[in-house]
Coordinates of C-alpha atoms in Angstrom, one line a residue:
X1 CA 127.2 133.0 74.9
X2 CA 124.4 132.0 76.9
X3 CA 126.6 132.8 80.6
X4 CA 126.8 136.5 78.9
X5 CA 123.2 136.5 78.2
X6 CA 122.5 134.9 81.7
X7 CA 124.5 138.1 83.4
X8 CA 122.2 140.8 81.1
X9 CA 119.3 138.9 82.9
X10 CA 121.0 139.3 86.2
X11 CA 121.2 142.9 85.4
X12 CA 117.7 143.5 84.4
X13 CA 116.9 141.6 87.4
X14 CA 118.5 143.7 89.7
X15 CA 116.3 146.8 88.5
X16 CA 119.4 148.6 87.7
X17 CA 118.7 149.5 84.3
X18 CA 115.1 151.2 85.7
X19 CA 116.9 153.6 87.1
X20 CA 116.3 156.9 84.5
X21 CA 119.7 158.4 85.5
X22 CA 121.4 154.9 84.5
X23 CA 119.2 155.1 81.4
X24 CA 120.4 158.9 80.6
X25 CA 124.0 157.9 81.4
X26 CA 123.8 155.0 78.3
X27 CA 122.3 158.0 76.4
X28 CA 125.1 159.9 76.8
X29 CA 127.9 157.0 76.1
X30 CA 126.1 156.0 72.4
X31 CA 126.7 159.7 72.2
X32 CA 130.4 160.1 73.2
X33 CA 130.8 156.5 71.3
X34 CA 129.8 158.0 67.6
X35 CA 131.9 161.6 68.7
X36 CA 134.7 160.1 69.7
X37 CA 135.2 157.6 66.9
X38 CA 134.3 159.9 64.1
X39 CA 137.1 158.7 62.2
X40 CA 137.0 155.3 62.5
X41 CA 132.9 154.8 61.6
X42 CA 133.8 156.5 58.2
X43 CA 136.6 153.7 57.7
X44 CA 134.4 150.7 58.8
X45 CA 131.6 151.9 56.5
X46 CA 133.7 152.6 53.5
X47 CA 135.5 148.8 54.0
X48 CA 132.0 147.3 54.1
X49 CA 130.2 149.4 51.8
X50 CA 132.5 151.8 50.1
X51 CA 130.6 154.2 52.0
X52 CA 131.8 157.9 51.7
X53 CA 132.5 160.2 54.7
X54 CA 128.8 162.1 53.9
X55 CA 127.1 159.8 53.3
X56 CA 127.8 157.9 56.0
X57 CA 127.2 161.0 58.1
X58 CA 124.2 161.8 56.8
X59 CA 122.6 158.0 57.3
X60 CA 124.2 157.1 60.1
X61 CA 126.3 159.1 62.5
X62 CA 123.7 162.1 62.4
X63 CA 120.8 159.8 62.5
X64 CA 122.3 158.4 65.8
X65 CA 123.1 161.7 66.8
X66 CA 119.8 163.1 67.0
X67 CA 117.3 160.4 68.4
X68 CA 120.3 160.1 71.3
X69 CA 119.8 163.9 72.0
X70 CA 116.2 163.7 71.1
X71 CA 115.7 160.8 73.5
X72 CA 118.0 162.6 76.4
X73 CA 116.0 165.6 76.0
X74 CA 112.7 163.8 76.3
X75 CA 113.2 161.2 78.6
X76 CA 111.4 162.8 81.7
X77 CA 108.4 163.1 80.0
X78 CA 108.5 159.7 78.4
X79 CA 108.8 157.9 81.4
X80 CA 106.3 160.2 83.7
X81 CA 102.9 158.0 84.5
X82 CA 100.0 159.5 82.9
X83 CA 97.1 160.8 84.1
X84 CA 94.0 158.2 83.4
X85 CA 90.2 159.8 83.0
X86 CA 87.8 157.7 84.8
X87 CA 84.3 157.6 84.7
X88 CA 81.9 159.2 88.0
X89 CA 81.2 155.6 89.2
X90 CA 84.7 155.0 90.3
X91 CA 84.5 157.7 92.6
X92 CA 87.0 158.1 95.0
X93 CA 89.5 156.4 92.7
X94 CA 92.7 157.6 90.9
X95 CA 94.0 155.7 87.1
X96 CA 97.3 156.3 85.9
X97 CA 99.3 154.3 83.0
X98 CA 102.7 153.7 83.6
X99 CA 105.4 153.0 81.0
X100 CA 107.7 150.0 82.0
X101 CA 110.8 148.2 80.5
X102 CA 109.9 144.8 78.7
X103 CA 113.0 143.3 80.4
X104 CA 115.8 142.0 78.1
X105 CA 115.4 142.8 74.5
X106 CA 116.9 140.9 71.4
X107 CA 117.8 143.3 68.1
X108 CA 118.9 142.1 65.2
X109 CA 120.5 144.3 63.0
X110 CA 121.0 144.7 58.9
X111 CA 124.0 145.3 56.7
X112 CA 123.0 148.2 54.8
X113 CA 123.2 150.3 57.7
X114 CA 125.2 148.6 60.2
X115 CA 126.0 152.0 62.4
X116 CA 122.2 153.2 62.3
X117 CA 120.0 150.1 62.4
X118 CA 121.7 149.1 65.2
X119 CA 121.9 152.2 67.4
X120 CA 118.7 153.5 66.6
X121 CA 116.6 150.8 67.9
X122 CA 118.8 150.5 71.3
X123 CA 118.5 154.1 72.0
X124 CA 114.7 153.3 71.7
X125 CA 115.3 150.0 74.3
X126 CA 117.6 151.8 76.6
X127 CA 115.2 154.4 77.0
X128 CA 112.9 152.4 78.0
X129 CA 114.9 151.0 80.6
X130 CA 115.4 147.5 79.2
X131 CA 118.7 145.3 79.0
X132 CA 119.5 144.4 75.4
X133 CA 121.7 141.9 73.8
X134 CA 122.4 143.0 70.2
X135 CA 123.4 141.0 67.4
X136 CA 124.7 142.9 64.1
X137 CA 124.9 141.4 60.9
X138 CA 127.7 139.7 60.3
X139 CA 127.6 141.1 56.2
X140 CA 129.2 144.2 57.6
X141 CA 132.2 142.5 59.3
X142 CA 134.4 145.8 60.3
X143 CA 130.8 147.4 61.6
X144 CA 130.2 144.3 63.6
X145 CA 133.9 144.6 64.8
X146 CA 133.6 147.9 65.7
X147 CA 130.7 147.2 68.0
X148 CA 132.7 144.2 70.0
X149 CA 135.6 146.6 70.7
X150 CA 134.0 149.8 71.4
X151 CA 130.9 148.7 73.5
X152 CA 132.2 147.7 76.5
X153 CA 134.4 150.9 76.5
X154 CA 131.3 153.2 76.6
X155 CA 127.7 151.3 77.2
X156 CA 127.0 149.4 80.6
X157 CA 128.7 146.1 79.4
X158 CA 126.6 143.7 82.3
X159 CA 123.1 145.5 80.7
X160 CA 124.2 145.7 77.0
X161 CA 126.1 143.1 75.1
X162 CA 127.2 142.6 71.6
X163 CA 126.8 139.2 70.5
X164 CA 129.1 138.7 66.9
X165 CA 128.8 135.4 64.6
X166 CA 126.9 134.3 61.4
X167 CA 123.2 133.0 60.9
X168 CA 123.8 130.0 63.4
X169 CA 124.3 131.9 66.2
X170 CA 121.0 133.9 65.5
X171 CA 119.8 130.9 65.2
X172 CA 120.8 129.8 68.5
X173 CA 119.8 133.1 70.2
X174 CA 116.3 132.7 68.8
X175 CA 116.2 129.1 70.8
X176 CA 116.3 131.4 73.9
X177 CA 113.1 133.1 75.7
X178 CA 112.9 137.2 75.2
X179 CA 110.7 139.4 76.4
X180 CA 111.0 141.7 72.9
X181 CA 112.6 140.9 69.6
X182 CA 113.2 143.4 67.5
X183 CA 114.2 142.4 63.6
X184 CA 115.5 144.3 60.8
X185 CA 115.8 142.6 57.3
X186 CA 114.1 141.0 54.6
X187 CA 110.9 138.7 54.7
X188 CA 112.0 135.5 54.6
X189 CA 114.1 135.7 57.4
X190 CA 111.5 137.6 59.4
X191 CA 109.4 134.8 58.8
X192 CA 112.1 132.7 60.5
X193 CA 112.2 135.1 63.5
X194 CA 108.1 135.1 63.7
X195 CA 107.9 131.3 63.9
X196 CA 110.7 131.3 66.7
X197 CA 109.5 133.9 68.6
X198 CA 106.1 132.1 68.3
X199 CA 107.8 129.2 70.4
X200 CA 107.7 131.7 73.8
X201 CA 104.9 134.3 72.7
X202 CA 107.7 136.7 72.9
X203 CA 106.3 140.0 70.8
X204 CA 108.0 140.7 67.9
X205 CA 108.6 144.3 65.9
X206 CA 109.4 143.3 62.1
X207 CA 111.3 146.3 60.0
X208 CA 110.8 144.5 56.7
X209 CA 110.8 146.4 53.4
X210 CA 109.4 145.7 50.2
X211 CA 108.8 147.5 46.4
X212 CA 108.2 151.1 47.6
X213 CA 106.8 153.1 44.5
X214 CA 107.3 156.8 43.2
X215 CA 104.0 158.4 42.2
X216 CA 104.9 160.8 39.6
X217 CA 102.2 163.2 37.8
X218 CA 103.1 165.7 35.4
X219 CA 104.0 169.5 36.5
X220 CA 103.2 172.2 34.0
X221 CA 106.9 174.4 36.1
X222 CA 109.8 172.5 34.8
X223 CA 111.7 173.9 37.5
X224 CA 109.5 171.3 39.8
X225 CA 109.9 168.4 37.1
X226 CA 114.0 169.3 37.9
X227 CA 113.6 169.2 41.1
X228 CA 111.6 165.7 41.5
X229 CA 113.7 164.2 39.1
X230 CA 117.2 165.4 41.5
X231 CA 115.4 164.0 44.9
X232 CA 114.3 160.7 43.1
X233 CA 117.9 160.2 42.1
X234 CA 119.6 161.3 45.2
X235 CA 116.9 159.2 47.1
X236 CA 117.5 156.0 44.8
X237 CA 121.3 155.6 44.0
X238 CA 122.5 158.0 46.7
X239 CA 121.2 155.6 49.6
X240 CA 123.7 153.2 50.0
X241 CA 123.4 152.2 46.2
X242 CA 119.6 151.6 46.5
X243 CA 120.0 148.7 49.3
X244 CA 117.7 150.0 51.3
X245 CA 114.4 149.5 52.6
X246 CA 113.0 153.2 51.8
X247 CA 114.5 153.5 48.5
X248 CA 112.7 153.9 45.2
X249 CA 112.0 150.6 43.9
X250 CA 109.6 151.7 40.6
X251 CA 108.4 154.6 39.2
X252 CA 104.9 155.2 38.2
X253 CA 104.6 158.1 35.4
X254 CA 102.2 158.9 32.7
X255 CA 104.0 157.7 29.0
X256 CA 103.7 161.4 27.9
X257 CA 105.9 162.6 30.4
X258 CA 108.6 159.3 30.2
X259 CA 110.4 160.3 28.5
X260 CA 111.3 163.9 29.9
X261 CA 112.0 162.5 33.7
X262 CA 114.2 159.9 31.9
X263 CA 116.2 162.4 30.6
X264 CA 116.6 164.7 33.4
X265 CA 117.1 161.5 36.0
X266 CA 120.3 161.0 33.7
X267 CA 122.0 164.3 33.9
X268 CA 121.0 164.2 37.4
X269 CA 123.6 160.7 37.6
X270 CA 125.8 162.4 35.7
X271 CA 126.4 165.1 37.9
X272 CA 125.9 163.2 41.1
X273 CA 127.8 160.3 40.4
X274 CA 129.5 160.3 36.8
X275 CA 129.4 159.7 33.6
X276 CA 130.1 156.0 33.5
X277 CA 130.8 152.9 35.0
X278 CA 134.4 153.9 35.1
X279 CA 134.4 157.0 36.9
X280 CA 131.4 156.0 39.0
X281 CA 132.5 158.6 42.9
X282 CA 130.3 158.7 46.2
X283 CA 128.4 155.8 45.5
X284 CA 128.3 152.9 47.5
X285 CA 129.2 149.4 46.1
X286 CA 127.0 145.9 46.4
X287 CA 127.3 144.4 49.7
X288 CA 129.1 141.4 48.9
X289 CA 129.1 138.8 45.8
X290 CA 126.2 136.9 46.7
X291 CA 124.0 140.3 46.5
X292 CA 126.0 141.0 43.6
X293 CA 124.8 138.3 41.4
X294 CA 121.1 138.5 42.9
X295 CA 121.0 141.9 41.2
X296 CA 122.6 141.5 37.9
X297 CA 120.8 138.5 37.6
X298 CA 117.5 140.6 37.1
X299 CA 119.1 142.3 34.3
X300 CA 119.8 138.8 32.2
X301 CA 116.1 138.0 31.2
X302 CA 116.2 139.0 27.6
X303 CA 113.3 141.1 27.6
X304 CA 114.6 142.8 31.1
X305 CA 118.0 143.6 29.1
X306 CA 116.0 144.7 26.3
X307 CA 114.3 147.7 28.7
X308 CA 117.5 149.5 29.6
X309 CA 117.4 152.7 28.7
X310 CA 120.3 153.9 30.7
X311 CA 122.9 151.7 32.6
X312 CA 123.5 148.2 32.8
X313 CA 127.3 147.7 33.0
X314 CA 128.8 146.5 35.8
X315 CA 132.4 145.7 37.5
X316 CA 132.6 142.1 39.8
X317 CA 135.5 142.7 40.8
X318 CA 134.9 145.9 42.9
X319 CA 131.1 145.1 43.5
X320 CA 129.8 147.8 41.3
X321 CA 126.4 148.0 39.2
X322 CA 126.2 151.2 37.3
X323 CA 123.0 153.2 38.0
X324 CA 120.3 151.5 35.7
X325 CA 116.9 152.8 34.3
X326 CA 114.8 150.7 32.8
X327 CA 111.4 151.4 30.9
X328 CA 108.6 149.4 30.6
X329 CA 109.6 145.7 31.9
X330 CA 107.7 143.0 32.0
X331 CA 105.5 142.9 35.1
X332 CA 105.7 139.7 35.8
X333 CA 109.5 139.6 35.6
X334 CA 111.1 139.2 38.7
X335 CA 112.3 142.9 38.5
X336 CA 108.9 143.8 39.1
X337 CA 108.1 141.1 41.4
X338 CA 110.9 141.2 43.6
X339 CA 112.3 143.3 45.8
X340 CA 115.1 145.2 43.7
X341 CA 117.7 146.6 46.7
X342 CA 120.1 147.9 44.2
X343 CA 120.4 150.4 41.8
X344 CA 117.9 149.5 39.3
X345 CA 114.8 151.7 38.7
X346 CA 112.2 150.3 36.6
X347 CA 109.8 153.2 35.0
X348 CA 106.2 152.1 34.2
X349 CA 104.3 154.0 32.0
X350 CA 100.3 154.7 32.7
X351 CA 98.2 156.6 30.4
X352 CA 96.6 157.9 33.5
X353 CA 98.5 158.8 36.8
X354 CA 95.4 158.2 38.8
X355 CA 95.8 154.6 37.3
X356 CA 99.1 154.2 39.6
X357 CA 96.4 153.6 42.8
X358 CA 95.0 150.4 41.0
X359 CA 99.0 149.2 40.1
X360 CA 100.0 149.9 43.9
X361 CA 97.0 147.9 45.1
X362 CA 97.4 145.2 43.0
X363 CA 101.0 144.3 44.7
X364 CA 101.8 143.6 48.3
X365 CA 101.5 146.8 50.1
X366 CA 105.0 148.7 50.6
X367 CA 106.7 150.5 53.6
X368 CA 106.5 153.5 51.9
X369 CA 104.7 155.5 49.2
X370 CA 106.1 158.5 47.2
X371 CA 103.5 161.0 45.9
X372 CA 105.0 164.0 43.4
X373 CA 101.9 165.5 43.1
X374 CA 100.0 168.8 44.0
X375 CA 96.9 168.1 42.8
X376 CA 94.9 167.8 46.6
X377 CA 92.2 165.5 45.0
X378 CA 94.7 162.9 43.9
X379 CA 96.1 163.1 47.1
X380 CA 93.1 162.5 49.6
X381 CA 92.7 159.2 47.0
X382 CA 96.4 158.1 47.7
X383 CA 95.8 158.3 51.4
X384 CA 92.4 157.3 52.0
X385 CA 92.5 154.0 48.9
X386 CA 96.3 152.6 49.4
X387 CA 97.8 151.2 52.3
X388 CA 101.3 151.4 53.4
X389 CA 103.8 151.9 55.9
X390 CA 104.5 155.8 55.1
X391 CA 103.1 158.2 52.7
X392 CA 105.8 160.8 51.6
X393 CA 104.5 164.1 49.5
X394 CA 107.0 165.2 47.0
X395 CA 109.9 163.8 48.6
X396 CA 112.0 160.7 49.4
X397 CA 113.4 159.6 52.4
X398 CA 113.4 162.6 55.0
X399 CA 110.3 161.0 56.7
X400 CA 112.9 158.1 58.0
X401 CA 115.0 161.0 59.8
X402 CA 111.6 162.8 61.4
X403 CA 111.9 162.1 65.1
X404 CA 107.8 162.9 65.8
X405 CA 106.6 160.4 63.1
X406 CA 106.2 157.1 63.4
X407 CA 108.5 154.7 61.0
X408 CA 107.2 151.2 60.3
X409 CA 105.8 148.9 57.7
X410 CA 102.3 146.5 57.4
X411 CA 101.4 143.5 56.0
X412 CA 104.6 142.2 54.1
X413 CA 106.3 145.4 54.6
X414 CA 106.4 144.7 58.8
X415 CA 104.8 145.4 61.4
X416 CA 105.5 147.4 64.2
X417 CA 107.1 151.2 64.6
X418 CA 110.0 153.0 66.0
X419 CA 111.5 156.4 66.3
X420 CA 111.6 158.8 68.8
X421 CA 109.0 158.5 71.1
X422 CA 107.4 155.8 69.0
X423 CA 110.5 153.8 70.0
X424 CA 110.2 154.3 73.8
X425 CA 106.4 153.2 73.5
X426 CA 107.8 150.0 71.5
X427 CA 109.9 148.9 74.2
X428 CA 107.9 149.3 77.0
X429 CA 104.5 147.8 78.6
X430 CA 102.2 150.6 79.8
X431 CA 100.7 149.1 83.0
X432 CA 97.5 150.2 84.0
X433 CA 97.3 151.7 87.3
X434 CA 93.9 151.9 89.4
X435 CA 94.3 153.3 93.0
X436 CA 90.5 152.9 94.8
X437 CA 89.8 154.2 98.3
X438 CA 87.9 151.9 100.9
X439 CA 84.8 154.2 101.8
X440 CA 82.0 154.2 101.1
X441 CA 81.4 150.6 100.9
X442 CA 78.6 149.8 98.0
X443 CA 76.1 146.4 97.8
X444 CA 73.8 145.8 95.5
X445 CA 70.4 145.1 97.6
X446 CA 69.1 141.6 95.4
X447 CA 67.2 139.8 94.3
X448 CA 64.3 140.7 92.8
X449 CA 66.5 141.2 89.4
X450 CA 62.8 142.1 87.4
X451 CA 62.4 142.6 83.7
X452 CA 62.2 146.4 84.2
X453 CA 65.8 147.0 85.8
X454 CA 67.3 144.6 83.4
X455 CA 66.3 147.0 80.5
X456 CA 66.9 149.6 82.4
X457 CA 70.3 148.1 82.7
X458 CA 70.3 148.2 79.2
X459 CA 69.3 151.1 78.6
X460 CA 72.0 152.9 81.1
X461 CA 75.2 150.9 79.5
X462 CA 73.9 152.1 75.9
X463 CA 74.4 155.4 77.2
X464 CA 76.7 155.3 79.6
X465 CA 75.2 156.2 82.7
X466 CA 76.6 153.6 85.0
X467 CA 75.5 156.2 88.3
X468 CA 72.1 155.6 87.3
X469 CA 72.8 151.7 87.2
X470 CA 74.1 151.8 90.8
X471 CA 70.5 153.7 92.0
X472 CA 68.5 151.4 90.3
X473 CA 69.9 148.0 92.0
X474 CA 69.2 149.9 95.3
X475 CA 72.8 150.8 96.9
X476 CA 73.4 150.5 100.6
X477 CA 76.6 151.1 103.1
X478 CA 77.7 147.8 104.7

């Protein structure tokens, strides 16, 4: 491992991953990679996650579809220097900053998404002109498969490698010096990744998670309340089974209006994904068994159990947990303290929406906000007294597939941002460029340095008039 990784710094070396035509040819190849294996992404995915053919389009192939074309189309302009203003005293001088690769970049990948979370970021890094090693998880074994036998047949195999293996061999990767590490997955392993990265000051992007909450006031048009309750359950249960990082961990409703989302949020699984636990279609299953008992095991506190209002059942055998709604758990049950990742939805009653703001700020802060509101006043508040990653108005989930907005997390939710241009900027190091001419040749004439052009001095800095600084000190040619 560590010869393969020694020839991706070779490469980087060699500046010929700088090049933007070598950069627009790897472009191209992620491209042809997801066209011409169509087929065989929808198998992987369903052997991993039970995925269906679109679903998996929709979160993966198309997501990796469109920042590659996004990024091709762009990529002039990305890398262009721009122009720097500078101030009258540097005159004759030119200042430019210029974007430049990192060098070679680690990403680690999650399960979840193993076609997207992977790709996505290395479109970002190849952009940027870096040499990447990428190590998938090894939860989605056919995904990580996949990547070992299709990379070198597309990508720039001496720039871009796929390193496969369990937690030991991240572990071992994270021994080595990086110029960028870029981590997807929970806390307590990004934790692990901070403290290592640490080790060699190597800067570190962090795509984290956490409880994301649904804001939900009341609508006097019940054709709205329909719709809000459709997205919420499309957006929880319809994204990989709720084990993901932008899914709807809570919801946050007033107890007047409980009781009529509850029952529209049923019909809605009902008609997206059946009846019961037995006929259950185009939902994904649990990840593996370990996951599979971290999630029924929130439902087997007694007063947890005792909150179901719809759901509950589950099948081991095929990795299958029925979409669950709960009402009014405990808050200090670990339902509630915990990141869910599955396809349990807690509801929390308020007797006041505007009450939710308090709730929200009272937990760490998440990676995303939903809002279903139209009440302007109530949303300035949301913006301007929360915090969070993302704020998302009367949807879920389409801000992770907007190419010109930013997608990341802060605080315990992560830190850092990619997407689109915003992943470009993450993988490079904009170098600041000054270009000075040698005439004239300026000298302060000194001493006496008197009371009176020291506050003058002053004077000039508080308002900027560093011209007037240079006359004062008495300027001659050489």
């Amino acid at each position: 491992m560590e010869g393969s990784i020694a020839g991706v710094r070779e490469t980087f070396k060699s500046g010929r991953t700088r090049s933007v035509a070598w950069r627009k040819n790897q472009l191209r190849a992620v491209i042809d990679l997801i066209n011409e294996n169509e087929q065989t992404i929808y198998k992987v995915l369903h052997q991993d996650l039970g995925k269906d053919p679109a679903e998996s389009y929709r979160d993966e192939m198309g997501v990796i579809l469109k920042s590659a074309n996004y990024a091709l189309s762009c990529l002039d302009k990305w890398v262009a220097p721009k122009k720097a203003e500078l101030p009258l005293v540097f005159f004759p001088a030119k200042g430019e900053v210029l974007p430049e690769p990192l060098g070679v970049v680690l990403i680690f990948s999650s399960w979840n998404f193993p076609i997207s979370l992977a790709l996505d970021p290395l479109i970002g890094a190849i952009s940027a002109g870096n040499a990447v090693v990428l190590k998938p998880s090894e939860l989605a074994p056919a995904c990580l498969s996949f990547f070992i036998e299709t990379f070198p047949l597309y990508l720039d195999n001496k720039a871009v490698k796929v390193i496969g293996g369990a937690a030991d061999v991240g572990e071992r990767l994270l021994e080595l010096k990086w110029d960028k590490i870029f981590f997807t997955g929970s806390p307590r392993v990004g934790r692990l990744v901070m403290t290592a990265a640490a080790r060699h000051l190597t800067p570190v992007t962090l795509e984290l998670g956490g409880k994301c909450p649904a804001v939900v006031d009341a609508f006097a048009s019940p054709s709205k309340t329909k719709v809000i309750a459709k997205r919420i359950a499309g957006g929880k249960w319809g994204l990989c089974s709720g084990q993901a990082c932008i899914a709807v961990d809570y919801l946050l409703v007033e107890e007047k209006f409980a009781s009529t989302l509850i029952e529209l949020l049923k019909k809605n699984i009902k008609r997206f994904y059946g009846g019961n636990l037995g006929d259950l279609k185009c939902i994904s299953r649990i990840a593996n068994k370990h996951h599979f008992e971290r999630i029924y095991h929130l439902l087997e506190d007694p007063h947890v159990a005792a909150s179901i209002v719809h759901g509950g059942s589950a099948d081991e055998e095929r990795l299958i947990i029925e979409p669950t709604i709960l009402l009014n758990p405990p808050l200090d049950s670990e339902i509630m303290t915990e990141e869910i990742f599955g396809p349990l939805l807690p509801i929390i009653t308020l007797n006041n929406i505007e009450e939710s703001i308090e709730f929200i700020n009272s937990r760490p802060k998440p990676l995303v906000i939903y809002a279903f509101t139209e009440d302007g006043t109530f949303k300035k508040r949301i913006l301007s007294e929360t915090s969070s990653g993302t704020v998302t108005f009367n949807d879920v989930m389409v801000q992770f597939v907007c190419d010109s907005l930013p997608f990341g997390g802060v605080g315990q939710s992560g830190f850092g941002r990619y997407h689109g241009k915003y992943s470009f900027d993450t993988f490079s190091h904009e170098k600041a460029v000054l270009h000075r001419a040698f005439f004239p040749e300026l000298e302060p004439r000194y001493p006496p340095w008197n009371d009176f052009k020291l506050r003058f001095i002053k004077l000039a800095y508080r308002f900027d008039y560093f011209g007037l600084i240079l006359l004062l000190l008495g300027l001659k040619k050489p």
